[in-house]
Each structure stands twice: as C-alpha cells, then as structure tokens.
Coordinates of C-alpha atoms in Angstrom, one line a residue:
Chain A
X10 CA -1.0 27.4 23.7
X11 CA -2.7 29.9 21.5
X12 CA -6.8 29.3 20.9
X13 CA -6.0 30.8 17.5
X14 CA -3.1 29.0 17.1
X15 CA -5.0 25.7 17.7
X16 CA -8.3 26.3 16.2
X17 CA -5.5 27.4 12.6
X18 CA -3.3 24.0 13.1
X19 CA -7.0 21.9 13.4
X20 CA -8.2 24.0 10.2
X21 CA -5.0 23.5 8.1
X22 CA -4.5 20.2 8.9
X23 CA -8.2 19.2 8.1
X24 CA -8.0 20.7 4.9
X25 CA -4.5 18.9 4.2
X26 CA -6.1 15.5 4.5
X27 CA -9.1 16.4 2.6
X28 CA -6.7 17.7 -0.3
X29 CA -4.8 14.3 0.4
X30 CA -8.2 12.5 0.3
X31 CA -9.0 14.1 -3.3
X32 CA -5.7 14.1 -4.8
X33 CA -5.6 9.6 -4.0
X34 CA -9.5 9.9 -5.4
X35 CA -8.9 11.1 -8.3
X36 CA -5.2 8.9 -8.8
X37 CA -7.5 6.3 -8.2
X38 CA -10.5 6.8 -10.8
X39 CA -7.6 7.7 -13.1
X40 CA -6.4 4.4 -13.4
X41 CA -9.6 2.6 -12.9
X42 CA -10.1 3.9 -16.4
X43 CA -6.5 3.1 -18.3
X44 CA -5.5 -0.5 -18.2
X45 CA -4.5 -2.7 -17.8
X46 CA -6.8 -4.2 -15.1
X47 CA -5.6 -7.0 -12.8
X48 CA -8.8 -9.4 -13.0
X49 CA -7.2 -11.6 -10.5
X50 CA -7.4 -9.5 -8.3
X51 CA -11.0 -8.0 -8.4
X52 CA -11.8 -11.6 -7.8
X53 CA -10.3 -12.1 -5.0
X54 CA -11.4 -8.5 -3.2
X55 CA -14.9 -9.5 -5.0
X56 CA -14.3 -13.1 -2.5
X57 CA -13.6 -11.4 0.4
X58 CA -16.0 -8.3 0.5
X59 CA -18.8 -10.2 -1.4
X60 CA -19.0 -13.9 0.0
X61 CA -17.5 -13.8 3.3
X62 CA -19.8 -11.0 4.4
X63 CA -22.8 -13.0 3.6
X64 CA -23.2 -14.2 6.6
X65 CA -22.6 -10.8 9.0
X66 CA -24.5 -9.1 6.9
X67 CA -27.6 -11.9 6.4
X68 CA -27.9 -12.6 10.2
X69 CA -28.2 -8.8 10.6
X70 CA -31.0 -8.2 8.1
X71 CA -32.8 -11.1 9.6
X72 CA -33.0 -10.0 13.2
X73 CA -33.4 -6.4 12.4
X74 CA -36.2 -7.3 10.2
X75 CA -37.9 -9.0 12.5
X76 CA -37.5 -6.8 15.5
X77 CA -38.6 -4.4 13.4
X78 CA -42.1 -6.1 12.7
X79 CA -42.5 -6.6 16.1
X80 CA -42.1 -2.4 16.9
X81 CA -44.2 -1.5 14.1
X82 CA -47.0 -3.8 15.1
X83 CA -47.0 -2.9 19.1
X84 CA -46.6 0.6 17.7
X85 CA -49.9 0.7 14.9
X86 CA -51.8 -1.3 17.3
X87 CA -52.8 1.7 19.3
X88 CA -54.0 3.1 16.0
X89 CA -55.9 -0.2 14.4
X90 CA -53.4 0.4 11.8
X91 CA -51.7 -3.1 12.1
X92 CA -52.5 -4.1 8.8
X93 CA -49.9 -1.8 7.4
X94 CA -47.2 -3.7 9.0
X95 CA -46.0 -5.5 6.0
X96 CA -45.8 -2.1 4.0
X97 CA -43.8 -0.5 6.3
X98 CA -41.6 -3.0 7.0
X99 CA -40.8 -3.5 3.3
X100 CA -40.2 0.1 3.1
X101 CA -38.3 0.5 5.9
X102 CA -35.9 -2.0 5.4
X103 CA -35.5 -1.8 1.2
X104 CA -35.2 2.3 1.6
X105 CA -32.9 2.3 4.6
X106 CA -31.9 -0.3 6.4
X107 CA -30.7 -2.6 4.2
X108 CA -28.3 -0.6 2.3
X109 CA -27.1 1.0 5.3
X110 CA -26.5 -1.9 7.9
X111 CA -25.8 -4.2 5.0
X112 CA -22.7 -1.1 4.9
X113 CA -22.0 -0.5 8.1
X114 CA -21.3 -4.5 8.9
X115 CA -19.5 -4.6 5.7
X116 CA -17.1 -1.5 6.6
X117 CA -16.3 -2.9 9.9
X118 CA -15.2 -6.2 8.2
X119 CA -13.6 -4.7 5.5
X120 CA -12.4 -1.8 5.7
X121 CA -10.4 -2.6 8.6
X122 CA -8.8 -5.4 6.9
X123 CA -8.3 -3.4 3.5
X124 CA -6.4 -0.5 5.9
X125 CA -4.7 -3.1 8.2
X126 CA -3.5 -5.1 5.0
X127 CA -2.0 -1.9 2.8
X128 CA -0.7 -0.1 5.9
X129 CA 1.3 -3.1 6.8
X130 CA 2.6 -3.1 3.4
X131 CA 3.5 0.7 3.5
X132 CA 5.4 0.3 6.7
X133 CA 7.7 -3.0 5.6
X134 CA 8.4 -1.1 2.0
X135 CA 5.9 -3.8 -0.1
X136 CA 4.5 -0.7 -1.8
X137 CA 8.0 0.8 -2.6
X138 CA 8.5 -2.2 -3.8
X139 CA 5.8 -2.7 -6.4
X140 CA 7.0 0.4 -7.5
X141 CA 10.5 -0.5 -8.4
X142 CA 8.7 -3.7 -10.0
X143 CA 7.4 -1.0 -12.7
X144 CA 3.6 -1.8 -11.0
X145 CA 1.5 0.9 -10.0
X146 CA 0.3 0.6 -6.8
X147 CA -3.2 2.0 -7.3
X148 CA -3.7 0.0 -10.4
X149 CA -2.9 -3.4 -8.2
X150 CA -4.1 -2.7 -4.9
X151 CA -6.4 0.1 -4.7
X152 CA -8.5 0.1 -8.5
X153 CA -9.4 -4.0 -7.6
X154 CA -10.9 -2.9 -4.1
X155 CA -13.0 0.0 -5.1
X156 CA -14.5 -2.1 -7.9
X157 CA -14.6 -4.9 -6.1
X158 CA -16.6 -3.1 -3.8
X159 CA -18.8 -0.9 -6.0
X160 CA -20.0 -4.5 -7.9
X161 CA -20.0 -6.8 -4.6
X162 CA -21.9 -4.1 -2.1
X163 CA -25.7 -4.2 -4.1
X164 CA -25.6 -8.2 -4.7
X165 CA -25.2 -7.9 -1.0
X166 CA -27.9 -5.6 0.1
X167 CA -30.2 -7.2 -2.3
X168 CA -29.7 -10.4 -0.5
X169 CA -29.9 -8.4 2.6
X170 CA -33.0 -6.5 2.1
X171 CA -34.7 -10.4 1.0
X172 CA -33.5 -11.2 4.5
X173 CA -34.5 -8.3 6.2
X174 CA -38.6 -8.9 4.7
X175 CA -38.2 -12.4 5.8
X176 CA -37.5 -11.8 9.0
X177 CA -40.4 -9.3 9.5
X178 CA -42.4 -12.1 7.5
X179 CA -41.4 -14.3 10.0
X180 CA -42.3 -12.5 13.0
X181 CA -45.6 -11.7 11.6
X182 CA -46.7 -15.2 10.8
X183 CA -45.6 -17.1 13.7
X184 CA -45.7 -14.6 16.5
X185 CA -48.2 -11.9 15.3
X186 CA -51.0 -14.5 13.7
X187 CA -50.7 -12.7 10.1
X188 CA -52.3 -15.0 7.3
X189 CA -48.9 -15.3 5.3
X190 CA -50.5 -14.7 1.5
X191 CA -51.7 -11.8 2.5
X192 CA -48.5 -10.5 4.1
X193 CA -47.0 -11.0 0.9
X194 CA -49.4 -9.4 -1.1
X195 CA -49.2 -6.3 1.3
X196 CA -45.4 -6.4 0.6
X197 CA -45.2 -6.7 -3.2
X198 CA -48.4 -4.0 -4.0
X199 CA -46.3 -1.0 -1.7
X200 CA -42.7 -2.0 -3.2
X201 CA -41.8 0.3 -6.0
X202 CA -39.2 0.1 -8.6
X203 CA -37.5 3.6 -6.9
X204 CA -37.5 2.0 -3.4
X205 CA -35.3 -1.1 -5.0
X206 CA -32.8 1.5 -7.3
X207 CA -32.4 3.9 -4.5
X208 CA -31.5 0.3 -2.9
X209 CA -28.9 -0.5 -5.0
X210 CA -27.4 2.9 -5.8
X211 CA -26.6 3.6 -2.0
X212 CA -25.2 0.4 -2.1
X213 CA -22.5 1.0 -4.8
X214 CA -21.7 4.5 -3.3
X215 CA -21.3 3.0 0.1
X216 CA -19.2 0.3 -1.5
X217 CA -17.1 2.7 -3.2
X218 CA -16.5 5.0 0.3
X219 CA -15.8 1.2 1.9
X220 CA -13.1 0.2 -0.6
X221 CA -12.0 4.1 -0.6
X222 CA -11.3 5.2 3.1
X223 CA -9.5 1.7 3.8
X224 CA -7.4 1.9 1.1
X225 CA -6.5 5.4 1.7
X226 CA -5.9 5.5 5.3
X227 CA -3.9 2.1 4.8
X228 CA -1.9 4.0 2.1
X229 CA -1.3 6.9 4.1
X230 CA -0.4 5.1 7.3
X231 CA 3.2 5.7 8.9
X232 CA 5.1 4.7 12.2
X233 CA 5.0 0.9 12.8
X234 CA 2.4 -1.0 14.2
X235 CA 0.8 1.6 15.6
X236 CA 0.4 3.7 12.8
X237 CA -0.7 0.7 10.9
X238 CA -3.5 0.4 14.0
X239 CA -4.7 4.0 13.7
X240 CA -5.0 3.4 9.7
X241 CA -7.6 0.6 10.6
X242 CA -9.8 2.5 13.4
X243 CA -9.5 6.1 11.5
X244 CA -10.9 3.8 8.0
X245 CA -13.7 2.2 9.7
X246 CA -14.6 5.7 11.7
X247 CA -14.6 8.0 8.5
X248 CA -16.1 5.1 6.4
X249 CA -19.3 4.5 8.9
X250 CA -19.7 8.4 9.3
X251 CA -19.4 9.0 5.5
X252 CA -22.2 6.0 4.6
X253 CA -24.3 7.9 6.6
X254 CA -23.7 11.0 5.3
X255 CA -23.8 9.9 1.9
X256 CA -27.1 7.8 2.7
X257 CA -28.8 10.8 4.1
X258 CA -27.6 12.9 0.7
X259 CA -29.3 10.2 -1.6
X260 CA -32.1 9.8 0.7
X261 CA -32.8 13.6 0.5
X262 CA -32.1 13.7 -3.1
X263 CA -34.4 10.4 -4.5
X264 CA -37.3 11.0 -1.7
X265 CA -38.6 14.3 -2.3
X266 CA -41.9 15.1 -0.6
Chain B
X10 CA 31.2 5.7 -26.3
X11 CA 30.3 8.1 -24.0
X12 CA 32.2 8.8 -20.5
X13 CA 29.1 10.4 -19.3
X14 CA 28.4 8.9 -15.8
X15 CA 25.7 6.3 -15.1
X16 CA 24.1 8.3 -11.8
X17 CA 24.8 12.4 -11.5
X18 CA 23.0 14.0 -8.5
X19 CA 23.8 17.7 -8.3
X20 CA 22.8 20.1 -5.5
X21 CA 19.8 17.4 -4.7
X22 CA 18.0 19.1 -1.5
X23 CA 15.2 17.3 0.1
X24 CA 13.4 18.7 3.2
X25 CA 10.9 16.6 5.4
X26 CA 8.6 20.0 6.9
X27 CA 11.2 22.0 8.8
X28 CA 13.9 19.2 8.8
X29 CA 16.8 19.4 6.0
X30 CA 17.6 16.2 5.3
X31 CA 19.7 16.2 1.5
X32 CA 21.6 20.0 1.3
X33 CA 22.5 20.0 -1.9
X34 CA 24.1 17.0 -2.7
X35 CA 26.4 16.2 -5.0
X36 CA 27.3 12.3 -6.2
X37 CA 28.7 10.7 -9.2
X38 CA 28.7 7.0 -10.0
X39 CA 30.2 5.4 -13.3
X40 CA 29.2 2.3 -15.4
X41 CA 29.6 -0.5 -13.7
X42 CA 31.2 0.9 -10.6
X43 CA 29.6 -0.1 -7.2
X44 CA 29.2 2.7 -4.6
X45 CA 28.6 2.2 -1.4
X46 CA 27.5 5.2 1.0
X47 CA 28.0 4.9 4.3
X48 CA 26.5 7.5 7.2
X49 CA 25.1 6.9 10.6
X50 CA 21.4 6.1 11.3
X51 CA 18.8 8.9 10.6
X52 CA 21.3 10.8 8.2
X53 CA 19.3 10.7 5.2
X54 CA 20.8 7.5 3.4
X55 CA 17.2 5.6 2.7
X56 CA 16.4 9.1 1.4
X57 CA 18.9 9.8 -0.7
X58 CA 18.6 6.0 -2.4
X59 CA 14.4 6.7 -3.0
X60 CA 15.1 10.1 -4.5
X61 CA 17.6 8.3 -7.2
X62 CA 15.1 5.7 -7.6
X63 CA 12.5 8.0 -7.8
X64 CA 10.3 6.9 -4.9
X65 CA 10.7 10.4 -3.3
X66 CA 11.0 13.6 -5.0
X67 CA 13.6 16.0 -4.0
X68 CA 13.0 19.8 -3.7
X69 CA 16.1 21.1 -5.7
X70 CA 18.4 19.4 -7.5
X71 CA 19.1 17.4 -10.9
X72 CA 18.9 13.7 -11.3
X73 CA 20.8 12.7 -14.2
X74 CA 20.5 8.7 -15.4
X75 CA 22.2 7.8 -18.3
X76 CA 22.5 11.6 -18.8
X77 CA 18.9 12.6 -19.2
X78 CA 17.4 14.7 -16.1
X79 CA 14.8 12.5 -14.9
X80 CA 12.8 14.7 -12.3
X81 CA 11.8 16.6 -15.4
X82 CA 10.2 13.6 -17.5
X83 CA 7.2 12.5 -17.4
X84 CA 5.4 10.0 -14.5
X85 CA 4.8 7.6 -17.5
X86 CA 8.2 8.2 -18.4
X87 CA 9.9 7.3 -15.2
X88 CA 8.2 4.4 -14.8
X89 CA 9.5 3.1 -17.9
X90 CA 13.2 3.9 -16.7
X91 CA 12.2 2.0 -13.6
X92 CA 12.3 -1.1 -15.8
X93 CA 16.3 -0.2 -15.6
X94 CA 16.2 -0.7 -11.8
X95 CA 16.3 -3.2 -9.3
X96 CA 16.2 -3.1 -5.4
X97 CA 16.6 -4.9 -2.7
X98 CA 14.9 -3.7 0.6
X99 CA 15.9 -3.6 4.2
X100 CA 13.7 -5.7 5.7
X101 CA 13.4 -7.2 1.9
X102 CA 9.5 -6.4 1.6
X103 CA 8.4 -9.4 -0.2
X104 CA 4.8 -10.0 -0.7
X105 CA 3.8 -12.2 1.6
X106 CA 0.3 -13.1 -0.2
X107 CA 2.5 -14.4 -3.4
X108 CA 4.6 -17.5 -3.1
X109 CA 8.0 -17.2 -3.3
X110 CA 8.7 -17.6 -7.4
X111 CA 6.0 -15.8 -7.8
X112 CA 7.7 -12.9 -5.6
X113 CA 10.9 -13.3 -7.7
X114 CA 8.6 -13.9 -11.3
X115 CA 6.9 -10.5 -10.1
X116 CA 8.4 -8.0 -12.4
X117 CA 8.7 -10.2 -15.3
X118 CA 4.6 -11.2 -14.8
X119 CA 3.3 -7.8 -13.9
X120 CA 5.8 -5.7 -16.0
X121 CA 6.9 -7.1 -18.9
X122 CA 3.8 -9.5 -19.5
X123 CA 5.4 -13.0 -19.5
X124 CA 3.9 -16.4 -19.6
X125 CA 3.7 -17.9 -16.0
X126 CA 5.4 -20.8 -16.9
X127 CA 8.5 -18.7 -18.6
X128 CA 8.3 -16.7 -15.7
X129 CA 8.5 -19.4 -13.2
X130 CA 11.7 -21.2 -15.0
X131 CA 13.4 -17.6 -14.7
X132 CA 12.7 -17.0 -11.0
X133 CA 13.4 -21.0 -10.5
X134 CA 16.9 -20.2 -12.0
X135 CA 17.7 -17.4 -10.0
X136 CA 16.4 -18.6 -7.1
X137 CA 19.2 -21.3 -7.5
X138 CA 21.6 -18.1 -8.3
X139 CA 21.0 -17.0 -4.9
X140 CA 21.4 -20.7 -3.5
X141 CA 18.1 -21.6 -2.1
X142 CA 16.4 -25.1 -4.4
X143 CA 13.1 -25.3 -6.1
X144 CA 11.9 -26.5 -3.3
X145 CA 11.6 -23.1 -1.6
X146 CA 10.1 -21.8 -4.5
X147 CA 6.2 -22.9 -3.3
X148 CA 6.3 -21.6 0.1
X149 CA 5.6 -18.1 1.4
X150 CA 7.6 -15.5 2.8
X151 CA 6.2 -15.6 6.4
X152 CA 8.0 -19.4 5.9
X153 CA 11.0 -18.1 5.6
X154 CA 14.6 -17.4 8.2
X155 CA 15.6 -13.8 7.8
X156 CA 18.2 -14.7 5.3
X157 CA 16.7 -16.5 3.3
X158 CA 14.3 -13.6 2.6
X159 CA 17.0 -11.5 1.6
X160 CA 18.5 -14.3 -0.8
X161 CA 14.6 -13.8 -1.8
X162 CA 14.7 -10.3 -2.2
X163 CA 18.1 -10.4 -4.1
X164 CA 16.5 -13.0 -6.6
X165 CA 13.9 -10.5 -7.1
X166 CA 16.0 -7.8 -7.6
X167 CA 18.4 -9.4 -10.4
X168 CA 15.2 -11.2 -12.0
X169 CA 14.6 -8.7 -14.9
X170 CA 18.7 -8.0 -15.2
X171 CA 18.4 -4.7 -14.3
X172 CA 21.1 -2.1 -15.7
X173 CA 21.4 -0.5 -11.7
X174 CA 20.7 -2.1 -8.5
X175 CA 20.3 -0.5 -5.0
X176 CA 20.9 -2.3 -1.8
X177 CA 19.3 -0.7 1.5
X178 CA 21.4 -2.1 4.5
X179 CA 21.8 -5.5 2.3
X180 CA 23.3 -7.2 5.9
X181 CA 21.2 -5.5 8.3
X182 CA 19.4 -8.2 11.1
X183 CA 21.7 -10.6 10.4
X184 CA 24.4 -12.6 12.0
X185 CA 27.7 -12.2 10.7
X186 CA 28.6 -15.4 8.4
X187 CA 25.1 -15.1 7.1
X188 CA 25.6 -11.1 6.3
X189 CA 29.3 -12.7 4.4
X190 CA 27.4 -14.8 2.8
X191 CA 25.0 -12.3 1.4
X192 CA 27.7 -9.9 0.4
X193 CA 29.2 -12.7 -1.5
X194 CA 26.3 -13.3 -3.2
X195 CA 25.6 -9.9 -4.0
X196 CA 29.2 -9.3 -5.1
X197 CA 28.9 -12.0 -7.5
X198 CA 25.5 -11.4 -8.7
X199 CA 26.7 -7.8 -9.9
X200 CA 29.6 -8.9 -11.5
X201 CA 27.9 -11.7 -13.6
X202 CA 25.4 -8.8 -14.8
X203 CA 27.6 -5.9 -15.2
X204 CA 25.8 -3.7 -13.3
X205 CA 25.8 -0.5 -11.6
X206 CA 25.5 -0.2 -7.9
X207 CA 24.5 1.9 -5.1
X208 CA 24.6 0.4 -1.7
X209 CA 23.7 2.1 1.6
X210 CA 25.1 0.6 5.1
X211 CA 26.5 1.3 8.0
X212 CA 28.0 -2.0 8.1
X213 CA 31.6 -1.3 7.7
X214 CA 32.8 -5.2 7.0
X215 CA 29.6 -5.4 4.2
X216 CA 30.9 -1.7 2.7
X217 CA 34.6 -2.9 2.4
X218 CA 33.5 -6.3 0.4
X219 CA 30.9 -4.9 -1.7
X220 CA 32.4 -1.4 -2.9
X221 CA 34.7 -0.2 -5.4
X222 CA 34.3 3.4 -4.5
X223 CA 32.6 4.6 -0.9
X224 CA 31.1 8.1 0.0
X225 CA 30.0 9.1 3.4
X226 CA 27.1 10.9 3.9
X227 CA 27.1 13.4 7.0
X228 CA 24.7 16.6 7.3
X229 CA 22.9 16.3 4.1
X230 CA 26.2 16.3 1.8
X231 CA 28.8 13.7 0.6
X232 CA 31.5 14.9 2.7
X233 CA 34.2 12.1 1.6
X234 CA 34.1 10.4 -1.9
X235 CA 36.8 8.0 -3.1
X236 CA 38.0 4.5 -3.5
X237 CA 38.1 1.7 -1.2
X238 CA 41.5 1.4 -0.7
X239 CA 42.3 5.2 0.6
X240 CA 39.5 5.1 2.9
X241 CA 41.7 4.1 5.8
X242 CA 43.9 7.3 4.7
X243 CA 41.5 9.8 4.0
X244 CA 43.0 12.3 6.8
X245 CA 39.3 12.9 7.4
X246 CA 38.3 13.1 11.1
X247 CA 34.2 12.5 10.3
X248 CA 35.1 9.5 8.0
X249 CA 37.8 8.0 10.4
X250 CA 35.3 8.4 13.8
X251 CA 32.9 6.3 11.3
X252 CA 35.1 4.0 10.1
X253 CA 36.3 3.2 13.8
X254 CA 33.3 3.4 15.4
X255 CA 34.5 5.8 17.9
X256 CA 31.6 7.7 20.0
X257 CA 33.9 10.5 20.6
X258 CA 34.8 13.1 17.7
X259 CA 33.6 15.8 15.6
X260 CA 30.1 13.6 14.7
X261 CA 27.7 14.4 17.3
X262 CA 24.7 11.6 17.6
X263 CA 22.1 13.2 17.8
X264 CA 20.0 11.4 20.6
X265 CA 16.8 10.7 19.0
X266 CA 16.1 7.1 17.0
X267 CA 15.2 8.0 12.9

C-alpha cells in the first residue's frame, strides 16, 4: 500500500474521532444544562465512582506515601537535608500524586465499567430503545456519569492525599525515628492553600475525562462482544493518557516559576 | 377525515460509506393497516424501520407521518412525535438494571412523568395483557426465558398506547409454538388499540398471521407491495423464490453475514 495513502487514512480518521469526540462533548454539556436531571441516577454513578473506589484508591495513597518518605529520606540524607522530608512529601503527594493516582486507579475501575456497561447496551439496542421511550440518552446515561464524576473525583483525592501524608507520616515515625509533632508541624507550615485547589481542580477535570472517554467509547462501540471489549481498553487507554496530559496542562498553568 | 396515509416514505436513500443500502424507496401504509416487510438478511430491513422511527437519518428522501415531513422538524420536535411510537426490538433490549414493571412503566415514568405507583398498576395490567402474572413483575430481565422477554418487550411497547408500533423480527430465536404464540399476542394487542403497524421478518408463517398488506424489500426498493392474500399470486419470481424459500432464482445471497 501507499505511504501517502496510509499516513492520509491515519490523519482523516484521527481527525474523524476527534470531531466525534467534540460533537458527543458538547451534546453532552448541552444537556447537563437543560433538565430535567435524573437525581437517581447521579446517585448511583456518585455510589459507584465515589464509595467503592475508596478503598483502591486509599490503599494506593498509603503505600505510595510511604515509599515515598522512605526515597526522599535515603535521598536528602546525602545532603543533611532530611529534615525537609515532611515538606516534600506533603508537596509531592497534595500537588501530584494524589490527584493523579487517585485518577488513574479510578479510570481503570471506572471507566472500563462505564464503557463495558453503555457499549453492551449499544450492541443489544437498550440505547435505541430509550430513544423510542422519548428519553434522551445523554440526559440518562451520560449527563449522571460526568457529574457524578466531576463531584465524586476531589472528595476522593482529598481523602487520598490525607492518606498519602499518613503514610509518609508513618514511615517517618516508626521507621525513620522522626519526633511525630514536629513532622506535623513541618507538614502544615509548607502546605498552601494553591497546593490543596490545584488538588481539587485536577481532580474534577480528571473526573470529568473519566466519566467522558468511558461513556463515549461505550457509546460509540459496534460489532458484538468484541467491539464492546475494544470500547473498554480504548476508554481506559485515552482516559489514563488524557489525565496526564491534562495534569501536566494545569500543573504548567497554576505552578509558574 | 382525511385519507392522507399514516406512514409515506418517498425516494428514502440511505448509504452506509460506499454501500447503498435504501435507493430510493417508496412505501405507503394506512391507518390502522399492519404492514409487514419481508427481505432476506442484510437487505436493509432494520434500516429502513430506524429511518421511519427516526433512529437513523436517511440521505434523501421524505418521511411523511400523519402528513407532516418529519426529517425537516426539529430534534425537539421529533422527539415529541416519538411519544406516537412504540417498538419492540429483536433481541427485545430491555434494561436489565430496571426490574421488569419498571421496564414496561419506563415510558410512562421517564416520559410522561407519572406517579410510580400509577405507573406500576399500568405496566402490572399489561403485563397480564401479554400473559405473564404479577409475579414476574419484581424480577429482572437476565431472569427471564427468551419469550418471556419478548412478552416483556411487547408490554413495553403498548404501555403508553402508542398510535404506531414497529416489530423488528417479533419471532426471531424462538421455537415455533412460542413464535404463534407471540404473533397471537401481537395480533391481538394491535387490534384492541387500533393501531398502525410495521413489522419486519423474514419469518414467512409470523408475516402471513400478522399482516394485512406485505411488501418485499430487495436491493434497496419495495419491489412487491400488496395484500396478504395475492402474495401467493403475485407472478413475481423475487417474491415467489422468498416466499418458497428456494436457494435457486433470480435473488443472489450474497455470501457475507450483515
């Protein structure tokens, strides 16, 4: 085959999925605005992305917390800088980690599942048929999830980020012989109110890209079980790489030097 | 009163990329009559059901309901002239995280904001209409034999009393007393609400019981149109291979699954 001819059909069809992409955006925000809202609903998406990732996304701030501790120490040791520990750890984990493990655990739950259970629904004809049921599919399966997900995701990564310090907190004072008041104090003096905002703000933008790329690729999906199974790996792909884009956007954008 | 016809489809054309599926179409079905189109697999019958319904767009074409155009109205409009419609699916596409009333209730919850407990006693009723008891009516679909989902999925589509209802393959997956039994059902159902019907099938038994009227679809067009009882005359060699089930004659399968 043609280079030209492959390198055009890659171009075109990239650009046809993100005009896809923008056109179910924008359907979406458009009636996350008009009602009516199905309450029900957010609760239950708020159930499932909020509360049963608590504990994925808690035992993952713990023990990255407190492996992190331990590399910072063995790491400002060589300096005498240990005493810095607790600062950078608070940083670290409030600034990036947090929000963006807290996401990526999160996507891998649910985005899968939101793609898995709206592409199953696509291929047996549940979508046609809220249709002819005069409901709007975006208003009752897609608006719930993204604000579901845009509420539920910075509840999360707070807890996540308390976590996260606790575990380095934990590390320091059993392993490392820190006196524990003064770990704390270290932590609260260098945590500022930007570090927790910039927190939560990547948290609601990586909530909305979690809701977003599972419901669309589960939307989208065609051909059967299989297409259903390509829905769920393409959502949680483009869902982890586009947290981390977005993360690094914010990140340049709030932390200026 | 005006004679004007309850569906009008003329010159619909629908392409999937470089595949023609509807060429220019023509169909016309009355008050109250019920129109079953038959046509092998892959021929463009599910299409041609979710352009009238308005799930899929065609290219060209008018869509006439009631004689107004519909493809020229607004989104907001056509879903208020979906309220006019029912449908039961192929493989009846309940929702399988609602309990079965609340399947049937659906419409009449979602759409046309009634009480829960109104709701219910409507979908209970109907639920009996279709011949399944109340005590169905708290399980889920993924509980359920393949008939009984359809008896599910017919409940749901007569629920609101729709003006028109479409049936996709209404006997499809089933065994044959269980597919009579269905027709029956749906033959009755129609007849105690007056409405207009369009059923697609390739099952020839289901099409004889159901219609009044049958068109076959072949190539993108209606190539036969007329009652039930001249279909065994209608000197047509396409309709007659169908009919018969015959693999040789002028309809070439093509040898691909849809």
């Amino acid at each position: 085959m043609n280079i030209f001819a492959i390198i055009g059909r890659l171009t075109l069809d990239g650009l046809a999925a993100l005009g896809r992409l923008s056109l179910f955006a924008s359907h979406a925000l458009r009636h996350l605005v008009l009602p009516p809202l199905f309450l029900k609903n957010i609760g239950q998406q708020m159930m499932v992305i909020g509360y049963n990732s608590l504990p994925v996304v808690g035992l993952t701030a713990l023990f990255t917390g407190a492996a992190l501790a331990q590399q910072i120490y063995v790491g400002s040791e060589r300096f005498n800088a240990e005493s810095t520990m607790a600062a950078v750890v608070v940083i670290a984990i409030v600034r990036e980690l947090g929000p963006v493990l807290g996401g990526l655990m999160v996507a891998g739950r649910v985005s899968s599942a939101m793609a898995a259970e709206i592409g199953t629904m696509r291929v047996t004809e549940q979508i046609d048929a809220l249709v002819t049921l005069s409901t709007n599919p975006y208003k009752y399966l897609v608006v719930p999830r993204l604000i579901a997900g845009v509420i539920t995701l910075p509840g999360l990564v707070i807890v996540a980020n308390i976590i996260g310090v606790f575990g380095g907190f934990l590390v320091a004072t059993q392993r490392l012989g820190f006196n524990p008041g003064s770990y704390l104090t270290v932590t609260m003096n260098f945590l500022e109110v930007t570090d927790i905002v910039s927190s939560l703000v990547k948290a609601a933008v990586f909530g909305f890209v979690i809701a977003l790329m599972g419901c669309y690729h589960g939307y989208y999906s065609t051909g059967g079980a299989q297409g259903v199974g390509r829905a769920t790996t393409n959502a949680v792909v483009s869902a982890f790489i586009l947290i981390l884009l977005a993360n690094l956007i914010i990140t340049i954008t709030v932390f200026q030097s | 009163m005006s004679t004007a016809p309850k569906i009008e489809l003329s010159g619909v054309k629908k392409r999937f990329g470089p595949k023609i599926v509807l060429d220019g179409l023509d169909l016309s079905v009355a008050k109250g009559e019920s129109l079953v189109v038959i046509g092998g697999s892959g021929t463009g019958k599910s299409v041609l059901l979710k352009c009238i319904i308005g799930l899929l767009t065609p290219d060209e074409g008018t869509i006439r309901i009631d004689g107004q155009d519909v493809l020229t109205r607004s989104q907001k409009d056509r879903q208020k002239q979906m309220s006019k419609f029912g449908m039961l699916f192929q493989g009846a596409a309940l929702f399988d995280s609602l309990k079965v009333w609340e399947n049937v209730a659906f419409g009449l919850i979602k759409a046309q904001g009634m009480g829960r407990a109104q709701a219910k006693s409507i979908a209970l009723e109907k639920l009996k209409r279709v011949g399944l008891q109340s005590d169905v009516a708290d399980l889920h679909p993924d509980e359920l034999s393949g008939g009984m989902k359809k008896r599910v999925g017919l409940a749901r589509a007569i629920a609101s009393e729709p003006e028109i209802i479409f049936f996709d393959e209404p006997t499809t997956g089933l065994d044959p007393i269980m597919a009579d039994v269905i027709n029956d059902l749906i033959v009755e159902c129609v007849r105690d609400l007056g409405a207009t019907t369009v059923t697609i099938t390739h099952d020839m038994a289901s099409a004889r019981k159901i219609a009044d009227n049958l068109g076959m679809l072949y190539d993108g067009k209606i190539i036969w149109h007329g009652s039930k009882a001249d279909i065994d005359q209608s000197g047509n060699a396409y309709v007659d291979q169908f009919i018969h089930g015959r693999a040789e004659g002028p309809i070439k399968m093509a040898l691909r699954s849809h």
